[in-house]
Tab-separated table of C-alpha atoms in Angstrom:
chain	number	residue	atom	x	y	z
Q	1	UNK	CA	0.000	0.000	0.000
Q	2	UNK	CA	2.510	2.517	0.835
Q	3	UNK	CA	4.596	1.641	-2.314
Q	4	UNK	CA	1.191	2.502	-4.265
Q	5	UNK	CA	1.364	5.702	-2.316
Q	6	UNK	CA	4.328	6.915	-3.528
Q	7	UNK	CA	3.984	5.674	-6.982
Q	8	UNK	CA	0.305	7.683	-6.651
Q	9	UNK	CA	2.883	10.718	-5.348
Q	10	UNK	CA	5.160	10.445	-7.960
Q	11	UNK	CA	2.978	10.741	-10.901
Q	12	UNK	CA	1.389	13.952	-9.309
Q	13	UNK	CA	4.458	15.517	-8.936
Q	14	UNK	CA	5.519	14.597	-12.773
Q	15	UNK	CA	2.120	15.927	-14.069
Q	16	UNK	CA	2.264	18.996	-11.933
Q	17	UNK	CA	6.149	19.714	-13.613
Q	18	UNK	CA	5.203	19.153	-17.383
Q	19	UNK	CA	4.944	21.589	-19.763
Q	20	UNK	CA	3.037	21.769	-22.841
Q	21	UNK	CA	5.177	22.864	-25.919
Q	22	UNK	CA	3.990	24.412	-29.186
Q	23	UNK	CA	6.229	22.008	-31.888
Q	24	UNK	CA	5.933	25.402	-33.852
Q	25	UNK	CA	7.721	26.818	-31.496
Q	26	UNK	CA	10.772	24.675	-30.910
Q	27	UNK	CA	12.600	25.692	-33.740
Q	28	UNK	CA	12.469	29.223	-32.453
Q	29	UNK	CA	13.380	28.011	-28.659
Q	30	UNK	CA	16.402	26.080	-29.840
Q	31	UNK	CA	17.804	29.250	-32.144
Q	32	UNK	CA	17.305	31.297	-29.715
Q	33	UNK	CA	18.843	29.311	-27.105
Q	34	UNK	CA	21.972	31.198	-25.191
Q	35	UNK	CA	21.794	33.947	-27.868
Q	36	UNK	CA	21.103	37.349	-26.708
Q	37	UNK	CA	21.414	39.223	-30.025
Q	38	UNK	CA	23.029	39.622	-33.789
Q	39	UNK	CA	25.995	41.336	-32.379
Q	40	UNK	CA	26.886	38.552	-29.743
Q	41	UNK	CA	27.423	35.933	-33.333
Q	42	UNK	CA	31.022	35.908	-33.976
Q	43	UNK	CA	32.281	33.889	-36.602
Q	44	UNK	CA	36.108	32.318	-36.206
Q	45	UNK	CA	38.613	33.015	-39.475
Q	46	UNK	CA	40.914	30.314	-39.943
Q	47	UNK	CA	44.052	31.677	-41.942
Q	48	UNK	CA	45.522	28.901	-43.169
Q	49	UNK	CA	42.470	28.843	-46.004
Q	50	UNK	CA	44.062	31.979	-47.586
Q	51	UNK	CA	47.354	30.662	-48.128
Q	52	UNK	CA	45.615	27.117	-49.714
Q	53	UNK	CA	43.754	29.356	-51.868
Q	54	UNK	CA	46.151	32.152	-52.876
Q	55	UNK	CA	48.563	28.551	-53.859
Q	56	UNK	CA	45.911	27.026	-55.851
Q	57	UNK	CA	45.196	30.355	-57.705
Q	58	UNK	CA	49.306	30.621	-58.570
Q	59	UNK	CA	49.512	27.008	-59.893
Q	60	UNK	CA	46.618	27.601	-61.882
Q	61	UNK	CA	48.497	30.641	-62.986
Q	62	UNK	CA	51.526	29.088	-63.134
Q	63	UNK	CA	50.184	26.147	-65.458
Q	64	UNK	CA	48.308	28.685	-67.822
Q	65	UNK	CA	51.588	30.587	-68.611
Q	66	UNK	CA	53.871	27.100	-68.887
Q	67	UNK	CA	51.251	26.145	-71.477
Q	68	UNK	CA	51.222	29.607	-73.288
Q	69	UNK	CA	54.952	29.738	-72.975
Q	70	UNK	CA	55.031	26.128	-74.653
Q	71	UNK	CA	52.470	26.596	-77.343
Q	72	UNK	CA	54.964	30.397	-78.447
Q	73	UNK	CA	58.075	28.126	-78.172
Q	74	UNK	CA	56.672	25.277	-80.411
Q	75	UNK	CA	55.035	28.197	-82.871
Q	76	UNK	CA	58.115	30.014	-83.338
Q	77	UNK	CA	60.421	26.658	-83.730
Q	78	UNK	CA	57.932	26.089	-86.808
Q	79	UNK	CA	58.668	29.445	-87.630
Q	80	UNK	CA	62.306	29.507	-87.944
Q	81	UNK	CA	61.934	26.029	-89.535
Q	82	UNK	CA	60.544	27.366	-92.093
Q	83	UNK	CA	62.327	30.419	-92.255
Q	84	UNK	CA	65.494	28.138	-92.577
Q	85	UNK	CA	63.572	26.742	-95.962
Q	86	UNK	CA	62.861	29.424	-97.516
Q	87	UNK	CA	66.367	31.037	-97.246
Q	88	UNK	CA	67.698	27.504	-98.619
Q	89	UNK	CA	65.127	28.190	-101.379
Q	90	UNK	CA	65.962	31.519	-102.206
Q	91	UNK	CA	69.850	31.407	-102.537
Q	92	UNK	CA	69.413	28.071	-104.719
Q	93	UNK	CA	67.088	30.679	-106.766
Q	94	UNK	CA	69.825	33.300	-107.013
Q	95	UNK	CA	72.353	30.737	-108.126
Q	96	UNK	CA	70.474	29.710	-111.256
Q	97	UNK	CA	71.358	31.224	-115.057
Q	98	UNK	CA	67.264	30.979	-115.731
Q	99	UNK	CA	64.836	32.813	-113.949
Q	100	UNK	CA	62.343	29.538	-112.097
Q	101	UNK	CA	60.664	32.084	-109.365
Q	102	UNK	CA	57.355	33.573	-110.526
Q	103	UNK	CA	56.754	37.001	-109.129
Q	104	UNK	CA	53.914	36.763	-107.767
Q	105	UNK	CA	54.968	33.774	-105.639
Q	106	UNK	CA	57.554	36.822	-104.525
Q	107	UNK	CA	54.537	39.133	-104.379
Q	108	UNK	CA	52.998	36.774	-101.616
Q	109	UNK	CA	55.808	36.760	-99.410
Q	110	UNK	CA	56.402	40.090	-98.663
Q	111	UNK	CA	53.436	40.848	-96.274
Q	112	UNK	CA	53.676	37.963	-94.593
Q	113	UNK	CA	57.344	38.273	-93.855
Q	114	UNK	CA	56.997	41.850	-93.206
Q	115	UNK	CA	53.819	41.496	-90.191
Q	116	UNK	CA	55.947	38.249	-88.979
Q	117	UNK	CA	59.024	40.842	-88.429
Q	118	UNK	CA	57.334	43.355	-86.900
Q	119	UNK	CA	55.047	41.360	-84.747
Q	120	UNK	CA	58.691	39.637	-83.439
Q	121	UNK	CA	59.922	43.508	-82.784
Q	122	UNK	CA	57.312	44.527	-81.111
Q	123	UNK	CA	57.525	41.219	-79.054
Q	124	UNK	CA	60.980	41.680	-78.506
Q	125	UNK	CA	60.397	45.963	-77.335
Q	126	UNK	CA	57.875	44.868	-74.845
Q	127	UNK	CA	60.345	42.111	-73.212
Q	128	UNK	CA	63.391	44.410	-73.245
Q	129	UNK	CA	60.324	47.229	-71.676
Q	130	UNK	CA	59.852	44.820	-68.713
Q	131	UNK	CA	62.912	43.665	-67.906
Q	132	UNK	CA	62.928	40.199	-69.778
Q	133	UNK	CA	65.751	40.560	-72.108
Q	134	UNK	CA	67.968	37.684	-70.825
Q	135	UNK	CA	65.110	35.107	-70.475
Q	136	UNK	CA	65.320	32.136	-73.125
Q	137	UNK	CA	61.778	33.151	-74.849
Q	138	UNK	CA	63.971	36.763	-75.694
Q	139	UNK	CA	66.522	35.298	-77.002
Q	140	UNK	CA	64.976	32.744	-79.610
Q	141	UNK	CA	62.563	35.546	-80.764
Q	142	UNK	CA	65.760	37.913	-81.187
Q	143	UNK	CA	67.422	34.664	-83.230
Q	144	UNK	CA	64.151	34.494	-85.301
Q	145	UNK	CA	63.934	38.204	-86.043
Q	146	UNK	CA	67.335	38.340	-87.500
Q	147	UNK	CA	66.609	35.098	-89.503
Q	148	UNK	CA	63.745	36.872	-90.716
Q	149	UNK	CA	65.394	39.796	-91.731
Q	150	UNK	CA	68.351	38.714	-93.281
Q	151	UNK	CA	66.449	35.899	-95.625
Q	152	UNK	CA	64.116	38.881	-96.394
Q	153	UNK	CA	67.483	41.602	-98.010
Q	154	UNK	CA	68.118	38.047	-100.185
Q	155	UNK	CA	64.588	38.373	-101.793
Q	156	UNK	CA	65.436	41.655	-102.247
Q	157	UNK	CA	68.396	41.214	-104.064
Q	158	UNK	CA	66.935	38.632	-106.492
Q	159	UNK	CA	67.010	40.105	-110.027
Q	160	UNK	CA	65.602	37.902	-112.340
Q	161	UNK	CA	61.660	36.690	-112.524
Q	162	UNK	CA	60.167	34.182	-114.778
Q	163	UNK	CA	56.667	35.790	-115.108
Q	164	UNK	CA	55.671	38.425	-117.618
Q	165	UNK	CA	55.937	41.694	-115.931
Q	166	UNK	CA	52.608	43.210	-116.947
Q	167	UNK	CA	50.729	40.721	-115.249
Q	168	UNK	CA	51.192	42.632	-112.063
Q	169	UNK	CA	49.477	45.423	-112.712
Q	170	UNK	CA	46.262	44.662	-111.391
Q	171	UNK	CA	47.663	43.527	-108.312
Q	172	UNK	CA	50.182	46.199	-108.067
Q	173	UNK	CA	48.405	48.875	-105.990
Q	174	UNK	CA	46.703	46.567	-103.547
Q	175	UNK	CA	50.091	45.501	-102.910
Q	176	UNK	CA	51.622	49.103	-102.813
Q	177	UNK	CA	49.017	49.900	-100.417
Q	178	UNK	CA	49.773	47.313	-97.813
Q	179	UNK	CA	53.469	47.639	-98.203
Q	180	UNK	CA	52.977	51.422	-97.054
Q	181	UNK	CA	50.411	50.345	-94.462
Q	182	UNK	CA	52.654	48.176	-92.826
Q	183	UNK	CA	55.776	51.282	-93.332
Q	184	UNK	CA	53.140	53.375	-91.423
Q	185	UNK	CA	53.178	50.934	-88.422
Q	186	UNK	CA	57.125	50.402	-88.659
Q	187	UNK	CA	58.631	51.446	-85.551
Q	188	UNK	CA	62.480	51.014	-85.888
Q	189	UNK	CA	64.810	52.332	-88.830
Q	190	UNK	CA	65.356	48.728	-89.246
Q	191	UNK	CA	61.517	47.944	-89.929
Q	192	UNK	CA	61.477	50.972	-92.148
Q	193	UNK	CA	64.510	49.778	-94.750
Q	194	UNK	CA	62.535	46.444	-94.981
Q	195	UNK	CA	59.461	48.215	-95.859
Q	196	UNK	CA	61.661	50.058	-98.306
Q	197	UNK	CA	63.218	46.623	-99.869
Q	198	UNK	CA	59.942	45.504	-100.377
Q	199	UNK	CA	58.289	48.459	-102.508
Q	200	UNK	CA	61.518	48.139	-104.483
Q	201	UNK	CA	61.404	44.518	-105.418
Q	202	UNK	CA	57.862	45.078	-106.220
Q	203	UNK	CA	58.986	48.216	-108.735
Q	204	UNK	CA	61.425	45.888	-109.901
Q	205	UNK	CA	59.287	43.218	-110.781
Q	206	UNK	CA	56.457	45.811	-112.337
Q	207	UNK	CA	58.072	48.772	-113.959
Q	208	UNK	CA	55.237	49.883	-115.494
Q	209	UNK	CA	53.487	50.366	-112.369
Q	210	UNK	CA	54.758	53.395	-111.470
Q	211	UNK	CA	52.864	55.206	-114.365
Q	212	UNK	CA	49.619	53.940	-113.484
Q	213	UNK	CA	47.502	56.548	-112.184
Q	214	UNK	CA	46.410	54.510	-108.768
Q	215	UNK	CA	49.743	53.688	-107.743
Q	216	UNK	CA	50.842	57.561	-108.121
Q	217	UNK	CA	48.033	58.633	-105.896
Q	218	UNK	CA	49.417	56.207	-103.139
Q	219	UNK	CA	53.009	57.697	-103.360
Q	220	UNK	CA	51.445	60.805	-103.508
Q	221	UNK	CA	49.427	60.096	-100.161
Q	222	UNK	CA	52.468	59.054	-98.583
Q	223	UNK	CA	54.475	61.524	-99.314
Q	224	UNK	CA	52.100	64.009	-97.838
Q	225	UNK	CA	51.182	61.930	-94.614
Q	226	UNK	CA	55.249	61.751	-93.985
Q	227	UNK	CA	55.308	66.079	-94.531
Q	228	UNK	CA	52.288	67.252	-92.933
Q	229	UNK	CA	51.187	65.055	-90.298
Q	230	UNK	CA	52.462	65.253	-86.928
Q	231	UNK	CA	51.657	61.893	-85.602
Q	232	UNK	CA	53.158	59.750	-88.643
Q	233	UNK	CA	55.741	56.803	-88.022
Q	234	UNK	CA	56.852	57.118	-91.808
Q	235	UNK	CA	60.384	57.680	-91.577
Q	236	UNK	CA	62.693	60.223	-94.239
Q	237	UNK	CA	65.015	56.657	-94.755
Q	238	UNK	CA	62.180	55.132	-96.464
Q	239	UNK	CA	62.224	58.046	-99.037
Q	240	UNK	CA	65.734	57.807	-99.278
Q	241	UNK	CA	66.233	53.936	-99.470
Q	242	UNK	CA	63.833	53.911	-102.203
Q	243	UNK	CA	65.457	56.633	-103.751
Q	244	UNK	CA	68.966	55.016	-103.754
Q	245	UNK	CA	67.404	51.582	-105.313
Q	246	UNK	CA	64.712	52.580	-107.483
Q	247	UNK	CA	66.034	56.152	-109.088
Q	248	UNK	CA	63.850	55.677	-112.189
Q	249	UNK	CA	60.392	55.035	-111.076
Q	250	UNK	CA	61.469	57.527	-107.781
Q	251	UNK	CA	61.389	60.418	-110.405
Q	252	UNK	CA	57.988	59.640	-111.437
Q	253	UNK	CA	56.844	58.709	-108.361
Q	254	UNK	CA	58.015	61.396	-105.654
Q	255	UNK	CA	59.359	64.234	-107.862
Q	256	UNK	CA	56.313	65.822	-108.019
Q	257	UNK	CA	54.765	65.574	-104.130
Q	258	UNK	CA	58.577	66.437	-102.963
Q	259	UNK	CA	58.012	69.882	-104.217
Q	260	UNK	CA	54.903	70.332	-103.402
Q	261	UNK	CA	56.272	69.377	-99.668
Q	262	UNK	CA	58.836	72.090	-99.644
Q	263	UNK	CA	56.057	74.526	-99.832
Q	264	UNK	CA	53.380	72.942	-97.087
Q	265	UNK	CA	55.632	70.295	-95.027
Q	266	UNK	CA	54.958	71.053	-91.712
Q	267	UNK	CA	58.115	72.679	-90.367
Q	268	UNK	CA	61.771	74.289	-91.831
Q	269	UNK	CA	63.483	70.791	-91.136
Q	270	UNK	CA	60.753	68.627	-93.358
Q	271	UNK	CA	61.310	71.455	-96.008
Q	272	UNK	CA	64.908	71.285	-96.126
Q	273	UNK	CA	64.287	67.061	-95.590
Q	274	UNK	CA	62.670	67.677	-98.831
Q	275	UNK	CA	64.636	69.465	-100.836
Q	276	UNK	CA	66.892	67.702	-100.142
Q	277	UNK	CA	65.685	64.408	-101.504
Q	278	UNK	CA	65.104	66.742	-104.735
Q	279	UNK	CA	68.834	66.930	-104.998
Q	280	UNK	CA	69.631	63.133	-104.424
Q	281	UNK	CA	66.977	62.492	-107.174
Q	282	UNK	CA	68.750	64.614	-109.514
Q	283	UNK	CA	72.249	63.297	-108.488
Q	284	UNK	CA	70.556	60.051	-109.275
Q	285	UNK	CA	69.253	61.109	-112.713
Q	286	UNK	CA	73.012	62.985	-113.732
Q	287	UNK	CA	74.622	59.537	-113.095
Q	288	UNK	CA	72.110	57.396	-115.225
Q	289	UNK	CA	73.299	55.379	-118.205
Q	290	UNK	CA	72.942	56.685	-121.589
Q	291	UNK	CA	69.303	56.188	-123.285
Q	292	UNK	CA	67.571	55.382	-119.850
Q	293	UNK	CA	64.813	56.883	-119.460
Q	294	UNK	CA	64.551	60.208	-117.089
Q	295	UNK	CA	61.030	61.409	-115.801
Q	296	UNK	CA	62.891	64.631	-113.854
Q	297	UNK	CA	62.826	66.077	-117.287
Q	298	UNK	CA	59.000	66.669	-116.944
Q	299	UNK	CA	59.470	68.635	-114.063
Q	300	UNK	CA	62.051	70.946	-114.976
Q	301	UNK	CA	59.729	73.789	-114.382
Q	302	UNK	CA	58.544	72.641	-110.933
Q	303	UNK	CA	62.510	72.188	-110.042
Q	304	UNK	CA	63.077	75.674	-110.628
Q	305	UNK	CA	60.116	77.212	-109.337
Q	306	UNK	CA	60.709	75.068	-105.924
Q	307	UNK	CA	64.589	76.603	-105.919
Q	308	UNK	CA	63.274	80.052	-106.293
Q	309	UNK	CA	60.761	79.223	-103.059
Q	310	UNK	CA	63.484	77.904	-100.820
Q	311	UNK	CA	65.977	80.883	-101.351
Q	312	UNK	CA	63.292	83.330	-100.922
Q	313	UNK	CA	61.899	80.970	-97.847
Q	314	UNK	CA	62.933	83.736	-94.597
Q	315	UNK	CA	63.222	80.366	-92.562
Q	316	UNK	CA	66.086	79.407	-94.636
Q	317	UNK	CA	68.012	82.329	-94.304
Q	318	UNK	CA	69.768	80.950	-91.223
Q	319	UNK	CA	73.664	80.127	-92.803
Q	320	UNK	CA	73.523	76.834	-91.377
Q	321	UNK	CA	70.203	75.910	-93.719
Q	322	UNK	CA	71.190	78.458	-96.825
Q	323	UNK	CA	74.549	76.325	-96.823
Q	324	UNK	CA	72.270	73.316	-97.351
Q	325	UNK	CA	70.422	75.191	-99.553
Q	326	UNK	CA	72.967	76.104	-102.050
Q	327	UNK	CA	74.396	73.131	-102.282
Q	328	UNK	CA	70.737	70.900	-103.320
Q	329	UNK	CA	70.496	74.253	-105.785
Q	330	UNK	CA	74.046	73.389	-107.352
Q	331	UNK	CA	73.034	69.575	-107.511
Q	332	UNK	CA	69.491	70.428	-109.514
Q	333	UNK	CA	71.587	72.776	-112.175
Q	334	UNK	CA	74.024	70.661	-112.593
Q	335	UNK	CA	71.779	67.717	-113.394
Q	336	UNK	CA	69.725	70.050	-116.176
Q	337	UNK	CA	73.295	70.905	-117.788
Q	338	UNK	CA	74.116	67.512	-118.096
Q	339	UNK	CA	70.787	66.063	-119.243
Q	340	UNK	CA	70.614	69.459	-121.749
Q	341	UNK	CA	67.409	70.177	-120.900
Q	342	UNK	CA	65.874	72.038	-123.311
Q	343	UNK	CA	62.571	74.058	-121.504
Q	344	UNK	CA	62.788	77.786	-122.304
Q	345	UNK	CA	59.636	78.076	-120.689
Q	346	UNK	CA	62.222	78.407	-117.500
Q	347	UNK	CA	64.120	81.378	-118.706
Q	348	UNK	CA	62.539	83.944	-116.688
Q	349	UNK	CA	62.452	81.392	-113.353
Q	350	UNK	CA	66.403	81.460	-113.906
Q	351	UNK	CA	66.614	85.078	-114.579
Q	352	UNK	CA	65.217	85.243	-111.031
Q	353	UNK	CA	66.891	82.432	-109.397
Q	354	UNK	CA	70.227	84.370	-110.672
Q	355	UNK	CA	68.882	87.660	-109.264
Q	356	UNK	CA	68.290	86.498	-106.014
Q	357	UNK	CA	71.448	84.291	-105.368
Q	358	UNK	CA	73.488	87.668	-105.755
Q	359	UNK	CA	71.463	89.379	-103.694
Q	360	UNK	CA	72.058	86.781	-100.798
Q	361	UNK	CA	75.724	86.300	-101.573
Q	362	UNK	CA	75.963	90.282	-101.253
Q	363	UNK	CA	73.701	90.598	-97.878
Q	364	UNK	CA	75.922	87.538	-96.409
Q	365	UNK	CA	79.197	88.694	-94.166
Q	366	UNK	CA	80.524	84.625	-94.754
Q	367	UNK	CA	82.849	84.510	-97.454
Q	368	UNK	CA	81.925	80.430	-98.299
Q	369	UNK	CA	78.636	81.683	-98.797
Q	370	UNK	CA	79.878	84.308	-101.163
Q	371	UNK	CA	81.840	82.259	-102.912
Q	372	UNK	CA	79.004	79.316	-103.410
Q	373	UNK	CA	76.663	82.105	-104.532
Q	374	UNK	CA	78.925	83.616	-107.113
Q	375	UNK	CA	79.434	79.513	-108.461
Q	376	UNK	CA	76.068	79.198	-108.472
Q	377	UNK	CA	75.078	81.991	-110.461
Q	378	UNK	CA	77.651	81.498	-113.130
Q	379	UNK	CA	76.016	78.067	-113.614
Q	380	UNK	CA	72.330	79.229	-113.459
Q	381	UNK	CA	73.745	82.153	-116.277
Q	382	UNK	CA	75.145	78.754	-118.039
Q	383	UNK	CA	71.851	76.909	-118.198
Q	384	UNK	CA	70.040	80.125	-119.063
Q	385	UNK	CA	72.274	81.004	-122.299
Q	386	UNK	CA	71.986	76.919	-123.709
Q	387	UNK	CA	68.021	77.576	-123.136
Q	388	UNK	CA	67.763	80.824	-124.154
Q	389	UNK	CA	69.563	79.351	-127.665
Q	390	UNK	CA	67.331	76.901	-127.682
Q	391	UNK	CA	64.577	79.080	-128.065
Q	392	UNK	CA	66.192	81.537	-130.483
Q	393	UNK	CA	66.796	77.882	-132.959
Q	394	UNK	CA	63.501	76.642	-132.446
Q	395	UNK	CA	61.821	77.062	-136.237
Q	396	UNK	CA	58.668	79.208	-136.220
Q	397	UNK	CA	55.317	77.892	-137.160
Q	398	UNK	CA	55.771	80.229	-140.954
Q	399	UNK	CA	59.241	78.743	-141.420
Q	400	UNK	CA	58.090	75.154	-141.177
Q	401	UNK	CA	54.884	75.652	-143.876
Q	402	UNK	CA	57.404	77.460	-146.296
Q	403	UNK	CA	59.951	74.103	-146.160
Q	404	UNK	CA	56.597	71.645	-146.628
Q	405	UNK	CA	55.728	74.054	-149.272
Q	406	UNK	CA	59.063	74.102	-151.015
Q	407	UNK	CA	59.692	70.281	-150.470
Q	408	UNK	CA	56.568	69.573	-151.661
Q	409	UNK	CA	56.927	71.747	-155.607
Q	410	UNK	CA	60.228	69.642	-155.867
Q	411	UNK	CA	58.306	66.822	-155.911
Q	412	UNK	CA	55.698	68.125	-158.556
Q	413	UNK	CA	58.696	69.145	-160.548
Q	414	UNK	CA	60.149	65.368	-160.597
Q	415	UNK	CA	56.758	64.101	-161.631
Q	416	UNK	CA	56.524	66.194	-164.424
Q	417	UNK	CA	59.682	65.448	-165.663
């Protein structure tokens, strides 16, 4: 009974200590269990996860550039592979008696070869820019570059092309275009001189492109982008290189915008820059062979109106730039004695030209100035007399009916008879 009892007290006592729950609300009760707020959650940084993840990030890294680095090293053995080839190929070429390369085979290597050197200098720049010169990649890009270049001067200097050399002509300006689009992105001297080889093996292999009218405009573009505009990369050498190698189709070609840039170039250097390549032209044109043909003789007139501007230019007044002046001046006459050109229509620009050569040899206080005035004039007074004859010879419009009529009785006369 007693042990009843206490069972009896036991259960009273458990049912007076229960409590009735919501089970919506025990989610609630256990969150918020020992939490006072937000601000008492604080969550523990363990450091060593940075330094797992900042490794995995730099072998990632690390594998992406080994890969790049492999996939450049296995593009530019292929490169100078076939680099290696084509220099075999060309100096077999040269050797042979019998033109076997067609030129337009020729015509399709040059932009390649040209973007492939540039791209590799430009490479090459950015390395040396950021301190990379002496890794490995550096140094096989420098070995390819010069490969490159020197296999490119020996398709230069091949002279002799089996395909007929009118076929070109369609092709020639598109070609002239990208030649000088790739001389405008040249960044080095050495970039430049290629660009340079490469309009001159294409002159070479066309000759009769440089008196179409498209391929004139182009020069003519050039030569005005390399005068006028401030933010050009065309460089004088390319004037000059193509000067040296291609005199012939240069006097077509950059006679004409050369004078015009003496007047609007830019600045007193680009003027004298110029004139200057005036001179060399005509240099050029006094040491030709006998019988080749000279285009400078079209623009005698332009010649001698362009000396006339530069000694009357007051930004060449300077003895330094008159020296340079005078001598060009003395190049240009001496040219038109040797070639006896015959263009009285000049006569009064020399009568001028004379003029004002005495009147700077007599306002100067140097006596080599004096001196190279006093040459020059006797040479312009030269050059004047042989045209001035000229005209006084030439046979009147009367004269030459009265000989057609007189030639023509004869022959009545012998008839009859």
């Amino acid at each position: 009974d007693e042990s009843d009892k206490e069972d009896d007290d036991d259960e009273s006592v458990g049912s007076d200590n229960d409590v009735e729950v919501d089970p919506s609300q025990l989610q609630n009760l256990l969150l918020e269990d020992g939490v006072e707020s937000d601000e008492d959650i604080v969550l523990e940084h363990h450091e060593g996860a940075d330094a797992a993840l900042a490794k995995l990030i730099k072998l990632r890294q690390d594998a992406r550039k080994a890969g790049r680095q492999a996939r450049e090293r296995a593009e530019r053995n292929t490169q100078l592979r076939n680099t290696i080839l084509l220099d075999s190929f060309i100096v077999c070429v040269g050797r042979q008696k019998e033109a076997i390369l067609h030129s337009r085979l020729v015509c399709g290597m040059l932009i390649p070869i040209l973007q492939t050197r540039r791209k590799l200098e430009k490479s090459l720049s950015s390395d040396a820019s950021m301190g990379k010169r002496s890794l490995p990649g550096s140094a096989e890009k420098r070995a390819l570059m010069e490969k490159v270049t020197s296999t490119m001067k020996k398709l230069f200097k091949l002279k002799t092309f089996s395909e007929n050399k009118d076929s070109l002509n369609a092709e020639s300006s598109e070609l002239v275009k990208q030649i000088l689009l790739e001389a405008g992105q040249a960044t080095t001297t050495e970039q430049s001189k290629c660009c340079s080889g490469a309009l001159s093996s294409m002159l070479k292999m066309n000759p009769n492109c440089d008196k179409e009218a498209t391929i004139s405009a182009l020069f003519n573009e050039m030569v005005t982008e390399w005068s006028t505009s401030r933010s050009t990369k065309l460089r004088t050498s390319l004037l000059e290189d193509l000067v040296m190698q291609q005199p012939s189709p240069s006097q077509r070609l950059l006679t004409k915008p050369l004078c015009d840039s003496t007047a609007n170039a830019r600045s007193a250097f680009i003027k004298c820059e110029a004139f200057n390549l005036l001179g060399t032209l005509a240099v050029k044109a006094s040491g030709s062979d006998d019988g080749e043909e000279l285009p400078i003789k079209d623009y005698v007139e332009d010649l001698a109106e362009v000396i006339l501007i530069m000694l009357k230019n007051e930004e060449m007044q300077k003895p330094k730039r008159m020296k340079e002046i005078l001598k060009t001046t003395d190049k240009i006459i001496a040219c038109c004695i040797k070639l006896q050109v015959n263009e009285p229509v000049i006569l009064p620009r020399l009568n001028e030209i004379s003029t004002t050569l005495k009147e700077i040899g007599e306002g100067s206080d140097s006596t080599n100035l004096q001196q190279s005035c006093s040459s020059l004039v006797d040479k312009v007074q030269e050059l004047f007399a042989k045209q001035e004859e000229v005209q006084n010879t030439e046979p009147t419009p009367q004269s030459s009916v009265k000989k057609k009529k007189g030639k023509s009785a004869k022959k009545k006369k012998k008839n009859r008879k």
